[in-house]
Each structure stands twice: as structure tokens, then as C-alpha cells.
mmCIF file with all atom_site columns, C-alpha atoms in Angstrom:
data_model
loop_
_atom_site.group_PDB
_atom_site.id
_atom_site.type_symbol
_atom_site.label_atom_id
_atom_site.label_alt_id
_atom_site.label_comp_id
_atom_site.label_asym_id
_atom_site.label_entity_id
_atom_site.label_seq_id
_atom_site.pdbx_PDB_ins_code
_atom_site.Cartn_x
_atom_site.Cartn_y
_atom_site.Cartn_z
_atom_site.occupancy
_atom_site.B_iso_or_equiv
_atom_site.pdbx_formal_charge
_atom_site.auth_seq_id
_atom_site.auth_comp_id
_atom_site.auth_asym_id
_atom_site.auth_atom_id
_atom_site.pdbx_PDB_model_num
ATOM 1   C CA . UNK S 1 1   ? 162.172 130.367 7.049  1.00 90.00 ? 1108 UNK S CA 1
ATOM 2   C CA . UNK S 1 2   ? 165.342 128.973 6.164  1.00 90.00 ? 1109 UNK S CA 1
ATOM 3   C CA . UNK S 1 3   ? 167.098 129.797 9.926  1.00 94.00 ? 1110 UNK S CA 1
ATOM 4   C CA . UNK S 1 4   ? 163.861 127.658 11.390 1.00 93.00 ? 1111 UNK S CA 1
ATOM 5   C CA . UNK S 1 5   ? 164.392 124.768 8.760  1.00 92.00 ? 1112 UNK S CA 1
ATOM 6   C CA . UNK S 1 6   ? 168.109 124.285 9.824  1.00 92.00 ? 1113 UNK S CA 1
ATOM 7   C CA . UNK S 1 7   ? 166.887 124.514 13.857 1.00 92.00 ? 1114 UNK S CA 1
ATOM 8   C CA . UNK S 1 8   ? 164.484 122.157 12.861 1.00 94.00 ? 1115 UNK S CA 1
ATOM 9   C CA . UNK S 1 9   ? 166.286 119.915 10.738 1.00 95.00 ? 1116 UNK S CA 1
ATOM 10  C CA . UNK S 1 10  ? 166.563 116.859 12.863 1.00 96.00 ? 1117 UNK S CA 1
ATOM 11  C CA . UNK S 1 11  ? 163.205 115.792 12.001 1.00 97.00 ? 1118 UNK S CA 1
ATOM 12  C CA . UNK S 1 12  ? 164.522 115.321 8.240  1.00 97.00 ? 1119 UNK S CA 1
ATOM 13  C CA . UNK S 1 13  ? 167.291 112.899 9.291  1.00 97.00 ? 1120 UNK S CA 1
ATOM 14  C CA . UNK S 1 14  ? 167.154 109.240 9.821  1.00 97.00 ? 1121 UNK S CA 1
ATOM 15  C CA . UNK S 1 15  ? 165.043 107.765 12.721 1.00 97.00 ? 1122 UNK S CA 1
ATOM 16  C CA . UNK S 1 16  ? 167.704 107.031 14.705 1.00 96.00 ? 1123 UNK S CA 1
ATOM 17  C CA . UNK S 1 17  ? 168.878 110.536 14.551 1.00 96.00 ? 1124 UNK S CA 1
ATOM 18  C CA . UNK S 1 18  ? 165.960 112.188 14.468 1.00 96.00 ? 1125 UNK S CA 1
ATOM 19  C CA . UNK S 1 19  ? 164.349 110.258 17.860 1.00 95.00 ? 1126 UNK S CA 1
ATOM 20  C CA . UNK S 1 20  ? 167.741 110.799 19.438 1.00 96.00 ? 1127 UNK S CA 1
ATOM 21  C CA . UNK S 1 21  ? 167.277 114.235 19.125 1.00 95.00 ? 1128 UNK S CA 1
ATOM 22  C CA . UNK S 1 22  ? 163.488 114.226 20.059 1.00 95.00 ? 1129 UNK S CA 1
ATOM 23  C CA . UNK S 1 23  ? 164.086 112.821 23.147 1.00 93.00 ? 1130 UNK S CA 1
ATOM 24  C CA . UNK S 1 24  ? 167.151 115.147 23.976 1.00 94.00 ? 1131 UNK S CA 1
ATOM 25  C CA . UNK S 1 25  ? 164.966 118.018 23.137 1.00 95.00 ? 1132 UNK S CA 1
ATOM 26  C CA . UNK S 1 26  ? 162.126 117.000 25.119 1.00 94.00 ? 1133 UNK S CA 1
ATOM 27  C CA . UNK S 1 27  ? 164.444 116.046 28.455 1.00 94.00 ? 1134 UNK S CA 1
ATOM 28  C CA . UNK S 1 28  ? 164.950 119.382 28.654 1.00 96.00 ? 1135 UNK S CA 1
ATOM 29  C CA . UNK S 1 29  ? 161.454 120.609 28.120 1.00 95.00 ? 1136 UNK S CA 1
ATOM 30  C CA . UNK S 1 30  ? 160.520 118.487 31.448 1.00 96.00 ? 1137 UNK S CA 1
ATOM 31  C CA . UNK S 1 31  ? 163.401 120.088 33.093 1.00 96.00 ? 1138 UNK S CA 1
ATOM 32  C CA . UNK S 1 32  ? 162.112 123.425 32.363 1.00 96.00 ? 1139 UNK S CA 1
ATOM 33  C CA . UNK S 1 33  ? 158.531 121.751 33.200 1.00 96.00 ? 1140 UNK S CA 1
ATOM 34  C CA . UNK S 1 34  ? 160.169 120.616 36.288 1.00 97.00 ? 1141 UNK S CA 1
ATOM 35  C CA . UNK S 1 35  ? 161.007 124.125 37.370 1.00 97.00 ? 1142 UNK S CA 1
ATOM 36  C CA . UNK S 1 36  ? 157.450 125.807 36.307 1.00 96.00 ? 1143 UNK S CA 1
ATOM 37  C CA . UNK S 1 37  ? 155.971 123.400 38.385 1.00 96.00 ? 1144 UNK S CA 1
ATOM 38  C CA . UNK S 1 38  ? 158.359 123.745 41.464 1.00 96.00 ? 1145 UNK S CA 1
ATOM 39  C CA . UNK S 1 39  ? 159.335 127.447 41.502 1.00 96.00 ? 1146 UNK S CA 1
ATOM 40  C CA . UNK S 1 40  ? 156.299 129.242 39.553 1.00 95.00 ? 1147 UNK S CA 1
ATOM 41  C CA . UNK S 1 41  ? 153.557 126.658 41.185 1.00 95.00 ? 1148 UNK S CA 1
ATOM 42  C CA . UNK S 1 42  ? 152.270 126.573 37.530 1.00 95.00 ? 1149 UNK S CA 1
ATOM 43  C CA . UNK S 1 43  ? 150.601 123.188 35.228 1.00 94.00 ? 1150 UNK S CA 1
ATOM 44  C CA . UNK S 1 44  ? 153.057 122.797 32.618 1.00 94.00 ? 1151 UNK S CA 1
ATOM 45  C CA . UNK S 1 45  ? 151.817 122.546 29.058 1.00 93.00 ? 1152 UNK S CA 1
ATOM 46  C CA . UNK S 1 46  ? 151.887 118.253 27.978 1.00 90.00 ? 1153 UNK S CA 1
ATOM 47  C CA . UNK S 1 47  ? 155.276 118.733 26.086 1.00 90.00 ? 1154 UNK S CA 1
ATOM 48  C CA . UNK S 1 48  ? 156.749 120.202 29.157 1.00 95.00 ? 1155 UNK S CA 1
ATOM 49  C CA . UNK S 1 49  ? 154.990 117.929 31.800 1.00 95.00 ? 1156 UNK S CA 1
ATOM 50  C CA . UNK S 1 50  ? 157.653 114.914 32.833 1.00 94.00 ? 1157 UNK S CA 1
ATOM 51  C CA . UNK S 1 51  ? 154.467 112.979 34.152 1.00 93.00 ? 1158 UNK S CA 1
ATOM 52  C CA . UNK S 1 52  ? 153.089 112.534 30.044 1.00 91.00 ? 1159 UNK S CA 1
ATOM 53  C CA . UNK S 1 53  ? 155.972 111.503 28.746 1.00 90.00 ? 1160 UNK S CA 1
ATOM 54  C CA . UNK S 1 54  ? 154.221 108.652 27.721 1.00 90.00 ? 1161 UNK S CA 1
ATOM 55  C CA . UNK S 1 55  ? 152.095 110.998 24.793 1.00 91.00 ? 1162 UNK S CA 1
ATOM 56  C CA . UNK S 1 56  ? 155.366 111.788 23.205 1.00 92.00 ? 1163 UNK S CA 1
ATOM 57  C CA . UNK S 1 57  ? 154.542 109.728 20.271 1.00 94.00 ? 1164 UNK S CA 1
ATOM 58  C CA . UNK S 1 58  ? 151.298 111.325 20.024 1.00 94.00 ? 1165 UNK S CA 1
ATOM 59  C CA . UNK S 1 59  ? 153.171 115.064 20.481 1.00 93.00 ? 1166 UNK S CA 1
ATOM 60  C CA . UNK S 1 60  ? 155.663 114.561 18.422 1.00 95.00 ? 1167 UNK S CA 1
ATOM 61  C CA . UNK S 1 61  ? 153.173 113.300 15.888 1.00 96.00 ? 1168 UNK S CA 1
ATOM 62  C CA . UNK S 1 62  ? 151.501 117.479 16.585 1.00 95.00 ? 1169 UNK S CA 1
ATOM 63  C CA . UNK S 1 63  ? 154.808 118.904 15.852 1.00 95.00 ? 1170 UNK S CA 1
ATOM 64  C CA . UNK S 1 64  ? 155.665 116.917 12.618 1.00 97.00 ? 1171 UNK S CA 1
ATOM 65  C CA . UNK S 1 65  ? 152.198 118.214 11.322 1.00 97.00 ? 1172 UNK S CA 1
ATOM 66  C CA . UNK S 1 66  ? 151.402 121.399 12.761 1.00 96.00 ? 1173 UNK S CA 1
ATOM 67  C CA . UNK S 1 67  ? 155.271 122.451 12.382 1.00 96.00 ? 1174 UNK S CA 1
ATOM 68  C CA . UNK S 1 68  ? 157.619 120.562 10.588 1.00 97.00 ? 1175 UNK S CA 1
ATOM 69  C CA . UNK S 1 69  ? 156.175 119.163 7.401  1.00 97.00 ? 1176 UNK S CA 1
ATOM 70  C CA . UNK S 1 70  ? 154.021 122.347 6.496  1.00 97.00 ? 1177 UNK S CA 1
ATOM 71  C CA . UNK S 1 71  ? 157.227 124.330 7.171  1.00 97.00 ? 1178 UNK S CA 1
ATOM 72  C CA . UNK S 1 72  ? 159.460 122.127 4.854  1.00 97.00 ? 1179 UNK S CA 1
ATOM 73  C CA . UNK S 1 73  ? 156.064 121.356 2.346  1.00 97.00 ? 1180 UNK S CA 1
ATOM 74  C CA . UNK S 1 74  ? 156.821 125.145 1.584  1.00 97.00 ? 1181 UNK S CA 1
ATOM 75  C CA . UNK S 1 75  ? 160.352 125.162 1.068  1.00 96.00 ? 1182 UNK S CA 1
ATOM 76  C CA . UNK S 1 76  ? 159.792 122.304 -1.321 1.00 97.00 ? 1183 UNK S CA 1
ATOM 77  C CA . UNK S 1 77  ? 158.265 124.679 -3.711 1.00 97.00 ? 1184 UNK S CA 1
ATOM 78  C CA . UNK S 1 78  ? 161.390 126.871 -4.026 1.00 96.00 ? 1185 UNK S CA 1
ATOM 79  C CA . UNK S 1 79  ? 163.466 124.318 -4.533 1.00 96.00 ? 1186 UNK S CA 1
ATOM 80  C CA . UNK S 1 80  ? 162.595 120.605 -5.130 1.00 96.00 ? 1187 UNK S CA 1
ATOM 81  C CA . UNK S 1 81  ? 165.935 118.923 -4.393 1.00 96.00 ? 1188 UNK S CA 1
ATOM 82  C CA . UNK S 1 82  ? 164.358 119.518 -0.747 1.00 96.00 ? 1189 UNK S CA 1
ATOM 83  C CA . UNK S 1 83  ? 162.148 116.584 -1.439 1.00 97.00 ? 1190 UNK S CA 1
ATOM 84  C CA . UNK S 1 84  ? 164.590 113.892 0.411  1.00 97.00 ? 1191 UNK S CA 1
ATOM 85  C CA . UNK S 1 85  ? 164.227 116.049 3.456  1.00 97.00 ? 1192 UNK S CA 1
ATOM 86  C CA . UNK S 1 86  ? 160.043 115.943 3.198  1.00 97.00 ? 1193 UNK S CA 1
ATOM 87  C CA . UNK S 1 87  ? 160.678 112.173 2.614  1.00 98.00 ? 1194 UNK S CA 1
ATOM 88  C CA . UNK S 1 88  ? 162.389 112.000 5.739  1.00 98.00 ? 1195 UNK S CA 1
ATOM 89  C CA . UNK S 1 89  ? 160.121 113.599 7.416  1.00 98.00 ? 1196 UNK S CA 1
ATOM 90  C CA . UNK S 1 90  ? 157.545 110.945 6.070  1.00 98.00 ? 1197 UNK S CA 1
ATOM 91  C CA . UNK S 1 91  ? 159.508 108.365 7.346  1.00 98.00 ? 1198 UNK S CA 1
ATOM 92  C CA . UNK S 1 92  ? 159.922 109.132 10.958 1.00 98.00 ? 1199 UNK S CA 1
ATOM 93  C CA . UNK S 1 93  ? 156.363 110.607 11.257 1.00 98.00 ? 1200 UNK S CA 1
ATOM 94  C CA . UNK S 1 94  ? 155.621 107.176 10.104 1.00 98.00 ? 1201 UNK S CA 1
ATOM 95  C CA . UNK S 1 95  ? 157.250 105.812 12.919 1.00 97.00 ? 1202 UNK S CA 1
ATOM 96  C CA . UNK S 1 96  ? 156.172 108.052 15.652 1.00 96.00 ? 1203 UNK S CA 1
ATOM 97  C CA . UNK S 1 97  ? 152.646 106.902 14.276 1.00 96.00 ? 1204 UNK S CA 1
ATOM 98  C CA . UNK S 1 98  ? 153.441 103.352 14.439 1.00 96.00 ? 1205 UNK S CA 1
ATOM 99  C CA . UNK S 1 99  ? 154.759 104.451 18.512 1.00 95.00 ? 1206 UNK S CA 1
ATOM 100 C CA . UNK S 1 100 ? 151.201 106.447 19.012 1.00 92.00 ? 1207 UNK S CA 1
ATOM 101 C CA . UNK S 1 101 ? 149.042 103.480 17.704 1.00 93.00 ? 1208 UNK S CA 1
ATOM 102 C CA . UNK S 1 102 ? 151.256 100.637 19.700 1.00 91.00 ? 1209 UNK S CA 1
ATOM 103 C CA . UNK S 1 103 ? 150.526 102.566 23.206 1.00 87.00 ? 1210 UNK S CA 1
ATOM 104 C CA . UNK S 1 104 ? 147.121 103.315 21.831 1.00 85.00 ? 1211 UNK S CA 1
ATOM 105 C CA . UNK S 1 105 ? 146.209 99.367  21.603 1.00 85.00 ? 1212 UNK S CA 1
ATOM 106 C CA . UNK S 1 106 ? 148.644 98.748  24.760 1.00 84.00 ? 1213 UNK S CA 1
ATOM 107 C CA . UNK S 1 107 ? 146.186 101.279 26.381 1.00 79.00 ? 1214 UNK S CA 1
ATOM 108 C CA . UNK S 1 108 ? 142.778 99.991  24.898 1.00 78.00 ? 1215 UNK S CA 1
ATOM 109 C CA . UNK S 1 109 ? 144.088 96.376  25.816 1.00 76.00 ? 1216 UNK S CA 1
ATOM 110 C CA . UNK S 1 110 ? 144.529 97.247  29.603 1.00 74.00 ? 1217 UNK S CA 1
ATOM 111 C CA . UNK S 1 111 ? 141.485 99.425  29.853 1.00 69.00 ? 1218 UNK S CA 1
ATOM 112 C CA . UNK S 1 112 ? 138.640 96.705  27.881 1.00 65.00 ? 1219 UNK S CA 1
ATOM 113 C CA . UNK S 1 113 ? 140.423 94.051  30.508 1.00 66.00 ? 1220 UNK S CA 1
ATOM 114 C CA . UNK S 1 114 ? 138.971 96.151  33.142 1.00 66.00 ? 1221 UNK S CA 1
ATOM 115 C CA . UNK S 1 115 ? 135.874 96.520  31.636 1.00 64.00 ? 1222 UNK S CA 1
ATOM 116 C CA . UNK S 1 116 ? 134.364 93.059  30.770 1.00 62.00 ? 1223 UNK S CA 1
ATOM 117 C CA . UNK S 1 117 ? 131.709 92.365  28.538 1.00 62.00 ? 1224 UNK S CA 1
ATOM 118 C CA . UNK S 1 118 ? 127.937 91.616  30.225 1.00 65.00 ? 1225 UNK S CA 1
ATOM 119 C CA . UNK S 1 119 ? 127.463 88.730  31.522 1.00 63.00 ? 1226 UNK S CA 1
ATOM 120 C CA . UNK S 1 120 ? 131.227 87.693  31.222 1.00 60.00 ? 1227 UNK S CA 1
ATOM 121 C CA . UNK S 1 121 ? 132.168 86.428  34.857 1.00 59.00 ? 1228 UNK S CA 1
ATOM 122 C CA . UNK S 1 122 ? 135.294 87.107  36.585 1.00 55.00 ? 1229 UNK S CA 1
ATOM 123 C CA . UNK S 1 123 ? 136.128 85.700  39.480 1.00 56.00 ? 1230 UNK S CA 1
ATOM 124 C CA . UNK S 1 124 ? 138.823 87.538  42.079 1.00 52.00 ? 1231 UNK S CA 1
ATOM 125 C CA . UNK S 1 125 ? 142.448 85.929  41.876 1.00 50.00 ? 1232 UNK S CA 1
ATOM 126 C CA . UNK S 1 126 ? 143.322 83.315  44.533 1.00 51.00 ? 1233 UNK S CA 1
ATOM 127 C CA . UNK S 1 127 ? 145.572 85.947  46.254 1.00 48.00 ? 1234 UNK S CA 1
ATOM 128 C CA . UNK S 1 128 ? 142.273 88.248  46.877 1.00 47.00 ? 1235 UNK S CA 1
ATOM 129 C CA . UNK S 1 129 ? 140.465 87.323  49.814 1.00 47.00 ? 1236 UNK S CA 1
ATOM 130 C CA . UNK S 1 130 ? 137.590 89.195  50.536 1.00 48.00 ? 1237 UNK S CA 1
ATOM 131 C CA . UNK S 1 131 ? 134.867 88.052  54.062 1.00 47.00 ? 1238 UNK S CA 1
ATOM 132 C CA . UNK S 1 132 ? 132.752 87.550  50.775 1.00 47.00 ? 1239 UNK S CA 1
ATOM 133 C CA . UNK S 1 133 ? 134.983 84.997  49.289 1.00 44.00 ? 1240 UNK S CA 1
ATOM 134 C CA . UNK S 1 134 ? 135.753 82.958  52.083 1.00 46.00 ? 1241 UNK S CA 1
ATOM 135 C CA . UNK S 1 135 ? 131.748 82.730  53.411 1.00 49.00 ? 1242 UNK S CA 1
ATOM 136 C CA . UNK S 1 136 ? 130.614 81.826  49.841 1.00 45.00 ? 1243 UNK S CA 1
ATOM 137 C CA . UNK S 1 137 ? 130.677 79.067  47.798 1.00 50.00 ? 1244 UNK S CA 1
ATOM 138 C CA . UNK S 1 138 ? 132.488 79.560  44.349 1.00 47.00 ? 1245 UNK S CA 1
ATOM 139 C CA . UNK S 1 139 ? 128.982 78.717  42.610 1.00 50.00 ? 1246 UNK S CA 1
ATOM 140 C CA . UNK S 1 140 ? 127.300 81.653  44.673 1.00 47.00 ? 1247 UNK S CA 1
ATOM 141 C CA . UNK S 1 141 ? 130.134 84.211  44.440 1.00 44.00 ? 1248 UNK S CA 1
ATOM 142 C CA . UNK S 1 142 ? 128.746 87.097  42.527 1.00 42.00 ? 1249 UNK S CA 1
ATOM 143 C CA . UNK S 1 143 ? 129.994 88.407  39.030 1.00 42.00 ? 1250 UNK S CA 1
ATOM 144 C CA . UNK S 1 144 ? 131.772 91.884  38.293 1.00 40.00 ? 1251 UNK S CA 1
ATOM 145 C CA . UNK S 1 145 ? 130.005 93.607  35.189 1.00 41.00 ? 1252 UNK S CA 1
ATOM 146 C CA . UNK S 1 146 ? 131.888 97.427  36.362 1.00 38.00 ? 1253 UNK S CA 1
ATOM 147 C CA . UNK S 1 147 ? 134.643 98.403  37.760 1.00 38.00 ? 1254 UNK S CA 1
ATOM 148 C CA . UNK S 1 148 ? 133.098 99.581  40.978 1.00 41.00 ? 1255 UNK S CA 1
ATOM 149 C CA . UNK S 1 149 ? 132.103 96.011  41.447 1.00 39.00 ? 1256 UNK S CA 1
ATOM 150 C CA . UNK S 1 150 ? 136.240 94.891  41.060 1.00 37.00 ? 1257 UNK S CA 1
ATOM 151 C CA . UNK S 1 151 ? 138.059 93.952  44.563 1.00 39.00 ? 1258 UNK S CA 1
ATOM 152 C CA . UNK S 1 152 ? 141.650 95.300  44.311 1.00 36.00 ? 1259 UNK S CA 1
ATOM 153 C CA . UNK S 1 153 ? 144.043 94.253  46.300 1.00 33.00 ? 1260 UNK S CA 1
ATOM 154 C CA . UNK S 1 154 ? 145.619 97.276  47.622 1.00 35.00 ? 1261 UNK S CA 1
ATOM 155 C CA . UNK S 1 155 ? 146.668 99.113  44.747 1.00 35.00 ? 1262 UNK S CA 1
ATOM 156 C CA . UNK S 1 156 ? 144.800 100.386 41.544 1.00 35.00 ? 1263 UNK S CA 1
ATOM 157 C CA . UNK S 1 157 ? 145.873 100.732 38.272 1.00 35.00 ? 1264 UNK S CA 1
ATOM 158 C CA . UNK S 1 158 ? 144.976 104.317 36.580 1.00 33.00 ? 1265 UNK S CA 1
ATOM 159 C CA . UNK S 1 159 ? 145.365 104.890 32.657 1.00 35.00 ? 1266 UNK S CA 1
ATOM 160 C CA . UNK S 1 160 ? 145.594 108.727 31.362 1.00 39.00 ? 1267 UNK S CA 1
ATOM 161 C CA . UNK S 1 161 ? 142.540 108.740 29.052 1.00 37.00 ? 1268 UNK S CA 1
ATOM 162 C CA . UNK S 1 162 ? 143.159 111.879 26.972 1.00 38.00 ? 1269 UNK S CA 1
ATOM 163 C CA . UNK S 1 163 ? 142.569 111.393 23.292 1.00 42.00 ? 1270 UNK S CA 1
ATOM 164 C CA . UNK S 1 164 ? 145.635 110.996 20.918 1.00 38.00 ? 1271 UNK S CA 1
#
């Protein structure tokens, strides 16, 4: 227990430290990612996969809690003078949290702009011209309730919507 607490010991040291590390740790996951999906034609697991980096927050937030704190929650009761290093822990789970919940409203944000409440008309941008636009009169044009009903440009934005 002791050899894994000193391997995993970054995660007790101050956030600067301690997300340094993270990220360090998890560029080479995506290389090794990189290679499953290259050489061995395989789906890497989300910690491995360079195209969800964005969920680090929320993965990171998996290993503090699965991994980390249990492991060092234990330790504590041999010896309490561990206790700073639980507190640290604390402190940068805190902030991954505060990382998971800021792309969680980021994401929410994007994804209710798309979605607009009923009755709520939008009208296309001036830079989208559609036969429909240009043959109607703005009074007439119709309003967008779904996203099927949306004109895009060329180009559509998609959001990963797996839960945190």
C-alpha cells in the first residue's frame, strides 16, 4: 500500500503540482491511446482516448474517488499525521470539480442555445440565406422549435453528451 501511495502521491501536493502532473500523466496515456488505435485497430478506454480530453476533469474526478482518496482514507488510520496529504487531496479534487462543473454549464449553455424554448422564435443570421429567406417576407418566415428545423451554414456544431 505504501509503494502505491508514493506512485500516487502527486495527487496530495498542491494544485499546481498535482495538475502538472495529471496532465503529464495523461499525455502519455493518449500516446499509448494513440498507438492502440493505430497499430491494434482497437477503441481506447476515455482516459486513453486523445479525442476526450475534454472529460479529464470529470476522470480525474473517478480516479481521486475510486483510487486515490480511499487509498490514502486507509493509510490515515495507521497513522494520522497523513491527514495533510487527505487534505490535499480535498483540495485539488475540489478543483477538478470546480473544472467538471465549469465545462458542464459551458456544455449545457451551448446545447439549451440550440434547443429553444416553444414558441421562442429565431430567425436565421443575416449571413444565412436560404431560397426560403429571400422569397419570404420577414413577418412570414417560419420559426425553429428543433434542431432539425435549424439552417446551418455549412458546418455543424456537435457536443459529446456522455454523462459526467
Amino acid at each position: 500500500m505504501l509503494m502505491t501511495a508514493c506512485d500516487l502521491g502527486a495527487v496530495t501536493r498542491p494544485w499546481k503540482i498535482s495538475k502538472q502532473v495529471a496532465e503529464l500523466v495523461t499525455s502519455e496515456f493518449f500516446e499509448q491511446g494513440d498507438r492502440e488505435r493505430s497499430e491494434l485497430k482497437l477503441t481506447p478506454a476515455a482516459i486513453f482516448d486523445r479525442n476526450r480530453k475534454d472529460e479529464l476533469p470529470a476522470l480525474q474526478l473517478e480516479w481521486i474517488d475510486g483510487i486515490c482518496k480511499p487509498l490514502y482514507q486507509a493509510l490515515l488510520k495507521l497513522n494520522r499525521k497523513l491527514q495533510p496529504m487527505l487534505d490535499g487531496i480535498e483540495a485539488n479534487r475540489e478543483r477538478w470539480q470546480e473544472l467538471c462543473l465549469s465545462r458542464e454549464r459551458t456544455r449545457r449553455a451551448t446545447v439549451s442555445s440550440l434547443f429553444p424554448e416553444p414558441g421562442q422564435n429565431i430567425e436565421p443570421s443575416d449571413d444565412v440565406k436560404t431560397s426560403e429567406n429571400l422569397e419570404r417576407p420577414e413577418k412570414d418566415r417560419p420559426s425553429f422549435h428543433s434542431l432539425s428545423d435549424l439552417k446551418f451554414k455549412d458546418e455543424c456544431i456537435y457536443w459529446p453528451l456522455t454523462p459526467l
